[in-house]
Coordinates of C-alpha atoms and ligand atoms in Angstrom, one line a residue:
M1 CA 0.0 0.0 0.0
Y2 CA 1.2 3.4 -0.8
S3 CA -0.3 6.7 0.5
V4 CA -1.5 9.4 -1.9
K5 CA 0.3 12.6 -1.1
R6 CA -2.2 15.5 -0.9
P7 CA -1.1 18.8 -2.4
S8 CA -0.3 21.5 0.2
N9 CA -2.5 24.6 0.4
F10 CA 0.4 26.5 -1.2
Q11 CA 0.5 24.3 -4.2
V12 CA -3.3 24.6 -4.7
L13 CA -3.0 28.3 -4.5
L14 CA -0.2 28.4 -7.0
V15 CA -2.1 26.3 -9.4
L16 CA -5.2 28.5 -9.0
I17 CA -3.2 31.7 -9.6
I18 CA -1.5 30.2 -12.7
T19 CA -4.8 29.0 -14.1
S20 CA -6.5 32.4 -13.4
V21 CA -3.7 34.3 -15.1
F22 CA -3.8 31.9 -18.0
I23 CA -7.6 32.3 -18.4
F24 CA -7.2 36.0 -18.1
F25 CA -4.7 36.1 -21.0
Y26 CA -6.8 33.7 -23.0
H27 CA -10.0 35.7 -22.7
N28 CA -8.3 39.0 -23.3
S29 CA -6.8 37.7 -26.4
I30 CA -3.6 39.4 -25.6
F31 CA -1.7 37.0 -27.8
K32 CA -3.9 37.6 -30.8
T33 CA -2.7 40.8 -32.3
S34 CA -4.8 41.7 -35.3
Q35 CA -3.1 41.3 -38.6
P36 CA -2.1 44.5 -40.4
Y37 CA -3.6 45.0 -43.8
I38 CA -0.8 44.8 -46.2
P39 CA -1.7 45.8 -49.7
Q40 CA 0.0 44.1 -52.6
A41 CA 1.8 46.5 -54.8
R42 CA 0.1 46.7 -58.1
L43 CA 0.5 49.5 -60.5
R44 CA -2.4 51.0 -62.2
P45 CA -1.4 50.6 -65.8
Y46 CA -2.8 53.8 -67.1
R47 CA -3.8 57.1 -65.6
S48 CA -4.5 59.6 -68.2
A49 CA -4.2 63.2 -67.0
A50 CA -7.1 63.9 -69.3
S51 CA -9.4 61.5 -67.4
I52 CA -12.7 63.1 -66.6
K53 CA -13.2 61.1 -63.5
V54 CA -12.1 62.0 -60.0
S55 CA -10.8 58.9 -58.2
I56 CA -11.0 57.8 -54.6
S57 CA -9.2 55.1 -52.8
H58 CA -10.8 53.9 -49.6
Y59 CA -7.9 52.3 -47.9
T60 CA -9.5 51.2 -44.7
A61 CA -11.9 48.3 -44.7
N62 CA -15.3 49.2 -43.0
Y63 CA -16.1 46.6 -40.5
G64 CA -14.2 44.1 -42.6
F65 CA -15.8 45.2 -45.8
R66 CA -13.4 46.3 -48.5
T67 CA -14.3 49.1 -50.8
D68 CA -12.6 48.7 -54.1
S69 CA -13.0 49.1 -57.9
R70 CA -15.7 46.4 -57.9
S71 CA -17.8 48.0 -55.2
N72 CA -21.0 49.6 -56.4
I73 CA -20.5 53.0 -54.8
F74 CA -21.8 55.5 -57.3
N75 CA -25.1 55.7 -59.1
K76 CA -25.3 55.5 -62.9
N77 CA -25.1 59.3 -63.1
L78 CA -22.1 59.8 -60.9
Q79 CA -20.3 56.8 -62.5
Q80 CA -19.6 59.2 -65.4
I81 CA -17.5 61.5 -63.3
C82 CA -16.4 59.5 -60.2
D83 CA -14.2 56.4 -59.8
I84 CA -13.2 54.1 -57.0
Y85 CA -9.7 52.6 -57.1
D86 CA -8.5 49.6 -55.2
P87 CA -6.9 50.3 -51.8
E88 CA -3.6 49.2 -53.2
E89 CA -3.7 51.9 -55.8
Y90 CA -3.9 54.8 -53.3
E91 CA -0.9 56.5 -54.8
Y92 CA -2.8 57.1 -58.0
A93 CA -6.1 58.3 -56.5
D94 CA -7.2 62.0 -56.1
S95 CA -8.2 61.3 -52.5
V96 CA -7.5 58.7 -50.0
I97 CA -9.6 57.7 -47.0
V98 CA -7.7 56.0 -44.1
S99 CA -8.1 55.1 -40.4
L100 CA -5.5 55.9 -37.8
V101 CA -4.6 52.2 -37.4
D102 CA -4.0 51.7 -41.1
F103 CA -2.2 54.9 -41.5
F104 CA 0.6 53.7 -39.2
R105 CA 0.8 50.5 -41.1
F106 CA 1.3 52.0 -44.6
P107 CA 4.2 50.1 -45.9
T108 CA 5.7 52.8 -48.0
I109 CA 4.6 55.9 -46.2
S110 CA 5.6 54.9 -42.7
N111 CA 9.3 54.9 -43.7
S112 CA 9.4 58.1 -45.6
K113 CA 6.5 60.2 -44.7
Q114 CA 7.8 63.6 -45.7
L115 CA 9.0 62.3 -49.1
Y116 CA 5.6 60.8 -49.9
R117 CA 3.6 63.9 -49.0
K118 CA 5.8 66.2 -50.9
K119 CA 5.5 64.0 -54.0
Y120 CA 1.7 63.9 -53.8
L121 CA 0.8 67.3 -52.5
S122 CA -2.4 67.5 -54.5
Q123 CA -3.9 64.4 -52.9
L124 CA -6.7 65.0 -50.4
W125 CA -6.3 62.8 -47.3
V126 CA -9.3 62.0 -45.2
L127 CA -8.8 60.7 -41.7
Q128 CA -11.7 58.3 -40.9
V129 CA -12.1 57.2 -37.3
E130 CA -15.1 55.6 -35.7
E131 CA -13.5 54.8 -32.4
S132 CA -12.8 57.1 -29.4
P133 CA -9.4 58.9 -29.5
R134 CA -8.5 56.8 -26.5
N135 CA -9.0 53.5 -28.2
S136 CA -7.7 54.5 -31.6
Y137 CA -4.4 55.7 -30.1
R138 CA -4.0 52.6 -28.2
T139 CA -4.8 50.3 -31.1
A140 CA -2.5 52.3 -33.4
Q141 CA 0.2 52.5 -30.8
I142 CA 0.9 56.1 -31.6
K143 CA 4.0 57.4 -29.9
S144 CA 4.0 60.9 -31.2
V145 CA 0.7 62.5 -32.2
E146 CA 2.5 65.3 -33.9
E147 CA 3.5 62.9 -36.7
L148 CA 0.0 63.2 -37.9
D149 CA 0.0 66.9 -38.2
D150 CA 0.3 68.5 -41.6
W151 CA -0.9 65.4 -43.4
F152 CA -4.6 65.3 -43.4
N153 CA -6.9 67.6 -45.3
L154 CA -10.3 66.5 -44.0
T155 CA -11.7 64.5 -41.1
A156 CA -14.5 62.0 -40.7
T157 CA -15.1 61.2 -37.0
L158 CA -17.8 61.2 -34.4
K159 CA -17.0 64.8 -33.6
P160 CA -19.6 67.1 -35.2
E161 CA -16.8 69.5 -36.0
S162 CA -15.4 67.0 -38.5
D163 CA -16.0 67.6 -42.2
F164 CA -17.9 64.3 -42.3
H165 CA -19.8 63.8 -39.1
I166 CA -20.0 60.1 -38.5
Q167 CA -23.1 59.1 -36.5
Y168 CA -24.6 55.7 -36.2
R169 CA -28.1 56.9 -36.5
G170 CA -29.9 60.2 -36.7
Y171 CA -33.4 61.5 -36.0
R172 CA -36.0 63.6 -37.8
I173 CA -39.3 65.1 -37.0
K174 CA -42.0 62.7 -38.2
P175 CA -43.7 63.9 -41.4
E176 CA -47.1 63.5 -39.7
I177 CA -46.0 65.8 -36.9
V178 CA -44.9 68.4 -39.5
N179 CA -48.4 68.1 -41.0
L180 CA -50.0 68.4 -37.6
I181 CA -48.1 71.5 -36.8
E182 CA -49.1 73.1 -40.0
E183 CA -52.8 72.1 -39.7
K184 CA -53.6 72.4 -36.0
L185 CA -51.2 75.1 -34.9
N186 CA -51.2 77.0 -38.1
I187 CA -47.5 77.3 -38.1
K188 CA -45.9 77.4 -41.5
F189 CA -42.6 75.5 -41.6
D190 CA -39.8 76.8 -43.6
H191 CA -39.4 73.6 -45.6
A192 CA -35.9 72.5 -46.3
I193 CA -36.2 72.4 -50.0
N194 CA -37.5 74.9 -52.5
S195 CA -38.3 72.5 -55.3
T196 CA -38.2 74.9 -58.1
S197 CA -37.2 73.4 -61.4
L198 CA -33.7 74.3 -62.5
P199 CA -33.1 77.0 -65.0
Q200 CA -31.9 75.4 -68.2
S201 CA -28.4 76.2 -69.1
N202 CA -27.8 77.2 -72.7
L203 CA -24.1 77.7 -71.9
F204 CA -23.1 74.3 -73.1
T205 CA -24.8 74.0 -76.5
N206 CA -21.8 74.7 -78.7
G207 CA -19.8 71.6 -77.8
L208 CA -17.0 73.4 -76.0
S209 CA -15.3 70.8 -74.0
N210 CA -16.3 67.2 -73.5
Y211 CA -15.4 67.4 -69.8
L212 CA -17.5 70.5 -69.1
N213 CA -20.5 69.1 -71.0
I214 CA -20.5 65.8 -69.2
L215 CA -20.1 67.6 -65.9
A216 CA -23.0 70.0 -66.6
F217 CA -25.2 67.1 -67.5
V218 CA -24.3 65.0 -64.4
L219 CA -24.5 67.9 -61.9
D220 CA -27.9 69.1 -63.1
R221 CA -29.4 65.6 -62.7
E222 CA -27.7 65.1 -59.4
L223 CA -29.1 68.3 -58.0
N224 CA -32.6 67.4 -59.1
D225 CA -32.4 63.9 -57.6
R226 CA -31.0 65.2 -54.3
Q227 CA -33.7 67.8 -53.9
D228 CA -36.3 65.2 -54.4
A229 CA -34.7 62.7 -52.0
Y230 CA -34.0 65.2 -49.3
S231 CA -37.5 66.6 -49.2
K232 CA -38.8 63.1 -48.7
I233 CA -36.3 62.0 -46.1
C234 CA -36.2 65.2 -44.0
P235 CA -39.4 67.0 -44.7
Y236 CA -38.5 69.7 -42.2
T237 CA -35.0 69.0 -41.2
C238 CA -32.9 66.2 -39.7
N239 CA -31.2 66.1 -36.3
Q240 CA -32.9 69.4 -35.1
P241 CA -35.2 69.3 -32.1
L242 CA -38.6 70.9 -32.2
P243 CA -38.9 74.1 -30.2
P244 CA -40.2 73.5 -26.6
D245 CA -43.3 75.7 -27.1
I246 CA -44.4 73.7 -30.1
V247 CA -43.9 70.4 -28.2
K248 CA -46.2 71.8 -25.5
S249 CA -48.9 73.0 -27.9
L250 CA -48.9 69.7 -29.6
Q251 CA -49.7 67.6 -26.5
P252 CA -53.6 67.9 -26.7
H253 CA -53.4 66.5 -30.3
L254 CA -51.4 63.4 -29.5
N255 CA -52.4 60.0 -28.1
P256 CA -51.0 59.4 -24.6
I257 CA -48.3 56.7 -24.1
F258 CA -48.7 54.1 -21.4
P259 CA -45.6 52.3 -20.2
R260 CA -45.7 48.5 -19.5
I261 CA -46.7 47.6 -16.0
M262 CA -43.7 46.2 -14.2
N263 CA -42.7 45.5 -10.6
R264 CA -42.7 48.9 -8.8
D265 CA -40.2 47.8 -6.1
I266 CA -37.5 46.4 -8.3
V267 CA -35.8 48.4 -11.0
Y268 CA -34.9 46.1 -13.9
I269 CA -31.8 47.2 -15.8
A270 CA -30.1 45.5 -18.8
W271 CA -26.5 45.9 -19.7
F272 CA -25.0 44.5 -23.0
V273 CA -21.2 44.6 -22.8
S274 CA -18.5 43.0 -24.8
N275 CA -15.3 44.9 -23.9
C276 CA -14.3 43.9 -20.4
D277 CA -11.4 46.4 -19.9
S278 CA -12.7 49.9 -20.3
H279 CA -11.2 53.3 -19.7
S280 CA -14.3 54.8 -18.4
G281 CA -14.4 52.7 -15.2
R282 CA -17.9 51.6 -16.0
E283 CA -17.3 48.2 -14.3
E284 CA -16.8 49.8 -10.9
Y285 CA -19.8 52.0 -11.5
V286 CA -22.1 49.1 -12.3
L287 CA -20.8 47.1 -9.3
K288 CA -21.8 49.9 -7.0
L289 CA -25.1 50.6 -8.8
R290 CA -25.9 46.9 -8.4
S291 CA -25.3 46.9 -4.7
Q292 CA -28.1 49.5 -4.2
P293 CA -31.3 48.1 -2.7
G294 CA -34.0 47.2 -5.2
I295 CA -31.7 47.6 -8.3
L296 CA -31.2 44.6 -10.5
V297 CA -28.7 44.8 -13.4
D298 CA -28.6 41.8 -15.8
I299 CA -25.5 41.5 -17.8
Y300 CA -25.4 40.2 -21.4
G301 CA -22.7 39.7 -23.9
G302 CA -19.1 38.8 -24.2
C303 CA -18.1 39.6 -20.6
S304 CA -20.8 37.6 -19.1
S305 CA -19.6 34.5 -21.0
M306 CA -16.4 34.6 -19.0
F307 CA -18.3 33.4 -16.0
H308 CA -21.9 32.5 -15.9
S309 CA -22.8 31.5 -19.4
H310 CA -25.2 29.0 -18.0
I311 CA -27.1 31.6 -16.0
I312 CA -27.6 34.4 -18.4
N313 CA -28.5 33.3 -21.8
M314 CA -25.7 33.8 -24.3
K315 CA -27.9 34.7 -27.3
C316 CA -27.0 38.4 -27.0
K317 CA -23.4 38.2 -28.2
K318 CA -22.2 40.9 -30.5
G319 CA -23.6 40.8 -34.0
I320 CA -26.6 38.5 -33.3
S321 CA -29.5 40.6 -34.7
G322 CA -32.8 40.9 -33.0
C323 CA -31.6 39.8 -29.7
V324 CA -31.3 43.1 -28.0
E325 CA -34.7 44.1 -29.3
K326 CA -36.3 40.9 -27.9
T327 CA -34.6 41.3 -24.5
L328 CA -35.1 45.0 -23.8
P329 CA -38.9 45.0 -23.3
N330 CA -38.3 43.0 -20.1
Y331 CA -36.4 46.0 -18.6
R332 CA -37.2 49.5 -17.6
F333 CA -33.7 50.9 -18.2
Y334 CA -30.7 50.1 -20.3
L335 CA -27.1 50.9 -19.5
S336 CA -25.5 52.7 -22.5
F337 CA -22.0 53.1 -20.9
E338 CA -19.3 53.9 -23.4
N339 CA -15.8 52.4 -23.0
S340 CA -14.1 55.8 -22.9
K341 CA -15.1 59.2 -21.8
C342 CA -14.3 61.4 -24.7
D343 CA -15.8 64.5 -26.4
T344 CA -18.9 63.6 -28.4
Y345 CA -18.1 59.8 -28.2
I346 CA -21.7 58.6 -28.5
T347 CA -21.9 55.2 -30.2
E348 CA -24.3 52.6 -31.4
K349 CA -24.8 51.7 -27.7
Y350 CA -27.1 54.7 -27.5
W351 CA -28.4 54.9 -31.1
M352 CA -29.0 51.3 -31.9
H353 CA -29.6 49.5 -28.6
G354 CA -30.9 52.1 -26.2
L355 CA -33.2 54.0 -28.4
N356 CA -36.0 51.5 -29.1
G357 CA -38.6 53.4 -27.1
E358 CA -39.0 50.5 -24.7
A359 CA -36.4 50.9 -22.0
I360 CA -34.8 54.2 -21.1
P361 CA -31.0 54.4 -21.8
I362 CA -28.8 55.5 -18.9
V363 CA -25.8 57.1 -20.5
M364 CA -22.1 57.5 -19.5
G365 CA -19.4 58.7 -21.8
A366 CA -19.5 62.1 -23.5
K367 CA -20.5 65.2 -21.4
I368 CA -24.1 66.2 -20.8
E369 CA -23.8 69.2 -23.2
Q370 CA -22.7 66.9 -25.9
Y371 CA -25.6 64.6 -25.5
E372 CA -27.8 67.7 -25.5
R373 CA -26.3 68.7 -28.8
I374 CA -26.3 65.3 -30.5
A375 CA -28.9 62.9 -29.0
V376 CA -32.7 62.9 -29.2
P377 CA -34.1 65.4 -26.6
N378 CA -35.4 63.9 -23.4
S379 CA -34.5 60.3 -24.4
Y380 CA -31.9 59.4 -21.8
I381 CA -30.7 59.8 -18.2
H382 CA -27.1 61.0 -17.9
V383 CA -25.2 59.7 -14.9
D384 CA -23.3 63.0 -14.5
N385 CA -26.6 64.6 -13.5
Y386 CA -26.4 62.7 -10.2
P387 CA -23.6 63.5 -7.7
T388 CA -23.6 60.0 -6.3
I389 CA -24.7 56.5 -7.4
E390 CA -27.2 56.5 -4.4
K391 CA -28.9 59.6 -5.9
L392 CA -29.1 58.0 -9.3
A393 CA -30.6 54.9 -7.7
E394 CA -33.2 57.1 -5.9
E395 CA -34.2 58.7 -9.1
L396 CA -34.6 55.3 -10.9
H397 CA -36.9 54.2 -8.1
R398 CA -38.9 57.4 -8.3
L399 CA -39.4 56.8 -12.1
N400 CA -40.1 53.2 -11.6
R401 CA -43.0 54.0 -9.3
N402 CA -44.5 56.9 -11.2
D403 CA -45.7 56.2 -14.7
S404 CA -46.3 59.8 -15.6
E405 CA -42.7 60.6 -14.7
Y406 CA -41.3 57.6 -16.4
V407 CA -43.2 58.3 -19.6
K408 CA -41.6 61.7 -20.0
Y409 CA -38.5 59.9 -21.3
L410 CA -40.5 58.0 -23.9
Q411 CA -42.4 60.9 -25.3
W412 CA -39.8 61.7 -27.9
K413 CA -41.2 58.7 -29.8
Q414 CA -44.3 60.7 -30.6
F415 CA -42.3 63.4 -32.4
Y416 CA -39.2 61.8 -33.8
D417 CA -38.1 58.8 -36.0
I418 CA -34.7 57.3 -35.6
G419 CA -33.0 55.9 -38.6
E420 CA -29.8 55.3 -40.5
S421 CA -30.9 57.5 -43.4
Y422 CA -31.3 60.5 -41.1
S423 CA -27.7 60.4 -39.8
P424 CA -25.5 63.1 -41.2
Q425 CA -23.1 60.8 -42.9
A426 CA -25.8 58.9 -44.7
R427 CA -26.7 62.1 -46.5
Y428 CA -23.4 63.5 -47.2
N429 CA -21.9 60.4 -48.4
M430 CA -18.1 60.6 -48.2
H431 CA -17.4 59.2 -51.6
S432 CA -19.6 61.4 -53.7
T433 CA -18.7 64.5 -51.6
L434 CA -15.0 63.8 -52.3
C435 CA -15.7 63.4 -56.0
F436 CA -17.5 66.8 -56.1
L437 CA -14.7 68.4 -54.2
G438 CA -12.2 67.0 -56.8
H439 CA -14.2 68.5 -59.6
Y440 CA -14.5 71.7 -57.8
Q441 CA -10.8 71.9 -57.4
R442 CA -10.2 71.1 -61.1
L443 CA -12.7 73.7 -62.3
H444 CA -11.2 76.3 -59.9
A445 CA -7.7 75.7 -61.3
M446 CA -8.8 75.6 -65.0
Q447 CA -8.2 78.5 -67.4
G448 CA -10.8 79.8 -69.9
H449 CA -14.5 78.9 -70.3
N450 CA -15.2 81.4 -67.6
D451 CA -19.0 81.4 -67.8
Q452 CA -19.3 77.7 -67.9
R453 CA -16.9 77.2 -65.0
K454 CA -18.8 79.8 -62.9
Y455 CA -22.0 77.9 -63.6
L456 CA -20.5 74.6 -62.7
L457 CA -18.8 75.8 -59.5
E458 CA -22.2 77.3 -58.5
R459 CA -24.0 74.0 -59.2
I460 CA -21.6 72.0 -57.0
R461 CA -22.1 74.5 -54.1
E462 CA -25.9 74.1 -54.6
I463 CA -25.7 70.4 -54.3
F464 CA -23.9 70.9 -51.0
N465 CA -26.6 73.4 -49.9
V466 CA -29.4 70.9 -50.5
E467 CA -28.4 68.8 -47.6
K468 CA -27.0 71.6 -45.6
I469 CA -23.5 70.2 -45.8
R470 CA -20.8 72.2 -44.1
L471 CA -17.2 71.2 -44.6
P472 CA -15.5 73.1 -41.9
N473 CA -12.1 72.6 -43.4
F474 CA -12.8 73.3 -47.0
I475 CA -12.4 76.9 -48.2
W476 CA -14.6 77.4 -51.2
E477 CA -13.0 80.6 -52.3
T478 CA -9.6 79.0 -52.8
A479 CA -10.7 75.4 -53.3
K480 CA -8.0 74.5 -50.6
T481 CA -8.3 73.1 -47.2
K482 CA -7.4 74.5 -43.8
L483 CA -4.5 72.8 -42.1
I484 CA -5.7 70.2 -39.6
R485 CA -3.5 69.6 -36.6
I486 CA -4.6 66.1 -35.5
S487 CA -2.7 66.6 -32.3
E488 CA -5.3 69.2 -31.4
F489 CA -8.3 67.7 -33.1
Y490 CA -8.1 64.0 -32.2
N491 CA -5.8 63.5 -29.3
P492 CA -6.9 61.7 -26.1
K493 CA -5.0 64.2 -24.0
V494 CA -7.2 67.0 -25.5
N495 CA -10.5 65.1 -26.0
C496 CA -10.7 62.6 -23.2
W497 CA -10.9 62.8 -19.4
D498 CA -11.0 59.2 -18.4
N499 CA -8.1 56.9 -17.5
D500 CA -5.2 55.8 -19.6
F501 CA -5.4 52.1 -20.5
P502 CA -5.3 50.1 -17.3
S503 CA -1.9 48.6 -16.5
L504 CA -1.5 44.9 -16.6
P505 CA -1.7 44.4 -12.8
R506 CA -4.8 46.6 -12.7
R507 CA -6.4 44.6 -15.5
I508 CA -5.7 41.3 -13.7
Y509 CA -7.1 42.8 -10.6
N510 CA -10.3 44.0 -12.4
Y511 CA -10.7 40.6 -14.0
L512 CA -10.4 38.7 -10.8
F513 CA -12.0 41.0 -8.4
T514 CA -14.4 43.4 -10.2
W515 CA -15.8 41.2 -12.9
W516 CA -16.0 38.3 -10.5
K517 CA -18.2 40.2 -8.2
L518 CA -20.4 41.5 -11.0
F519 CA -21.7 38.0 -11.6
Ligands
LIG615 C1 -37.5 79.7 -52.7 O1 -37.9 80.2 -54.0 C2 -38.4 81.5 -54.1 C3 -38.7 81.9 -55.5 O2 -38.5 80.9 -56.4 C4 -37.3 82.5 -53.5 O3 -37.8 83.8 -53.5 C5 -37.0 82.0 -52.1 O4 -36.0 82.9 -51.6 C6 -36.5 80.6 -52.1 N1 -36.3 80.2 -50.7 C7 -35.2 79.5 -50.3 C8 -35.2 79.1 -48.8 O5 -34.3 79.3 -51.0
LIG616 C1 -46.4 61.1 -10.1 O1 -45.8 62.4 -10.5 C2 -46.7 63.4 -10.7 C3 -46.0 64.6 -11.2 O2 -45.5 64.3 -12.5 C4 -47.5 63.7 -9.4 O3 -48.4 64.7 -9.6 C5 -48.1 62.5 -8.9 O4 -48.7 62.7 -7.6 C6 -47.1 61.3 -8.8 N1 -47.8 60.1 -8.5 C7 -47.4 59.3 -7.5 C8 -48.2 58.1 -7.3 O5 -46.5 59.6 -6.8
LIG617 C1 -3.7 68.9 -48.2 O1 -2.8 68.9 -47.1 C2 -1.5 69.0 -47.5 C3 -0.6 68.8 -46.3 O2 -1.1 69.6 -45.2 C4 -1.3 70.4 -48.1 O3 0.0 70.6 -48.5 C5 -2.2 70.6 -49.3 O4 -2.1 71.9 -49.8 C6 -3.6 70.3 -48.9 N1 -4.5 70.3 -50.1 C7 -5.4 71.2 -50.3 C8 -6.2 71.1 -51.5 O5 -5.7 72.1 -49.5

């Protein structure tokens, strides 16, 4: 007979620690660095200087989707004057759209930046970022932000000051509300579009130049089409709230909303979360909120799977459609906590999950003023309005008990529609805008044909006016751009007020002690 030696407590502890650390690394995918996108050098065999098309290379893939010469980007009309090149052909394009992460991986540029930019001064470079400055800088591993200065001509980010304001969704005043206001309140709206038919141009009848003729034809059609489309999509305007006195006068003409009856003593809150290491410190906030009496926070998504996949159903992982919509009606509130606290960083967590008119989003991330500027009026509860978590919990209980108070946060549904087509970037589509800008620059630099050029320059500006497009960095008078200092425009030191990325020990601590307690 031999005795089985039992492991000592120390050995058990050691094994536990090693296993935990291993699980931590595994779940955080620290070993899986994402693969850089390396374009294959391929030369565009011809690029005639006389080409009438303005070309764009969209270097960065959008959520894994590549935009290239086979993508169907332009309508039949614009195909005559606009072209998309493959990402590999960026050197030959009139403008290039790129994200921060990809910019730092450019094979040729990263070695000799100055040389490249000097060689291709006329290229318009657009910085496109849909992440917060905090996360983009971390992912791109940027050492010196100043490296990005003096390179980009235009920006496409979540900041409304960008030339292209990226926003996941937008809102508009419902057409029936516009009618109601005109009929019942006798207020005449200044409609967005004056759909007068265009004056016919007789400037182009004598076959002057093929380029100018095609351009005139395409621009006239495009202006007509856009006026039509815009007056249908935004009958009054998009992303502008109704004045408060009109909202008040409308009340007697609207059907009241009744919230679903739920338990009055327990506040049901849902949280969908997939990034378990945030800068905003939302984990600690949720931990404290959860410990308040009568507050119940159910956690869905990637982080919950680390622990209790068998308790909370796993259906709500990222990218599974319809799941959030099915789940939310069981809750009174929804946590729309961003992973970073940066200027105007309001993402799909608010637009696509929280705003379904069923549960009220509780938001954390951008400042209150920025939600007031961008989000749907009275559609959310901002945590910064409450000095302590206890006070927030009190308010949630108050709303949970009083339907008429709760419903105030759902009333926006009577006035506004939420949709992808109302978001600013859906309307001033980056590709066609860049194409128009390219032609504008060419016309501006051309000699001769003065009347025709004047007419066409005016046409392009009219197209921009239809959708109330403002390009803060494009100077129409000179057809040049203002210098954009990215180190001021998109730098976490300037735009964010949360924590730097947590250190490794801190992340291990969070993983073992914060997340553990959340479940
Ligand atoms: C609409 O058209 C009329 C005449 O055609 C013009 O007087 C008016 O200024 C236009 N309004 C706007 C907002 O462009
Ligand atoms: C609910 O709030 C309203 C004010 O909006 C108040 O008049 C009413 O008494 C409250 N009801 C209850 C049950 O507290
Ligand atoms: C684009 O930016 C570069 C670098 O700042 C600049 O030299 C160039 O003039 C800009 N292009 C236009 C059209 O303004």
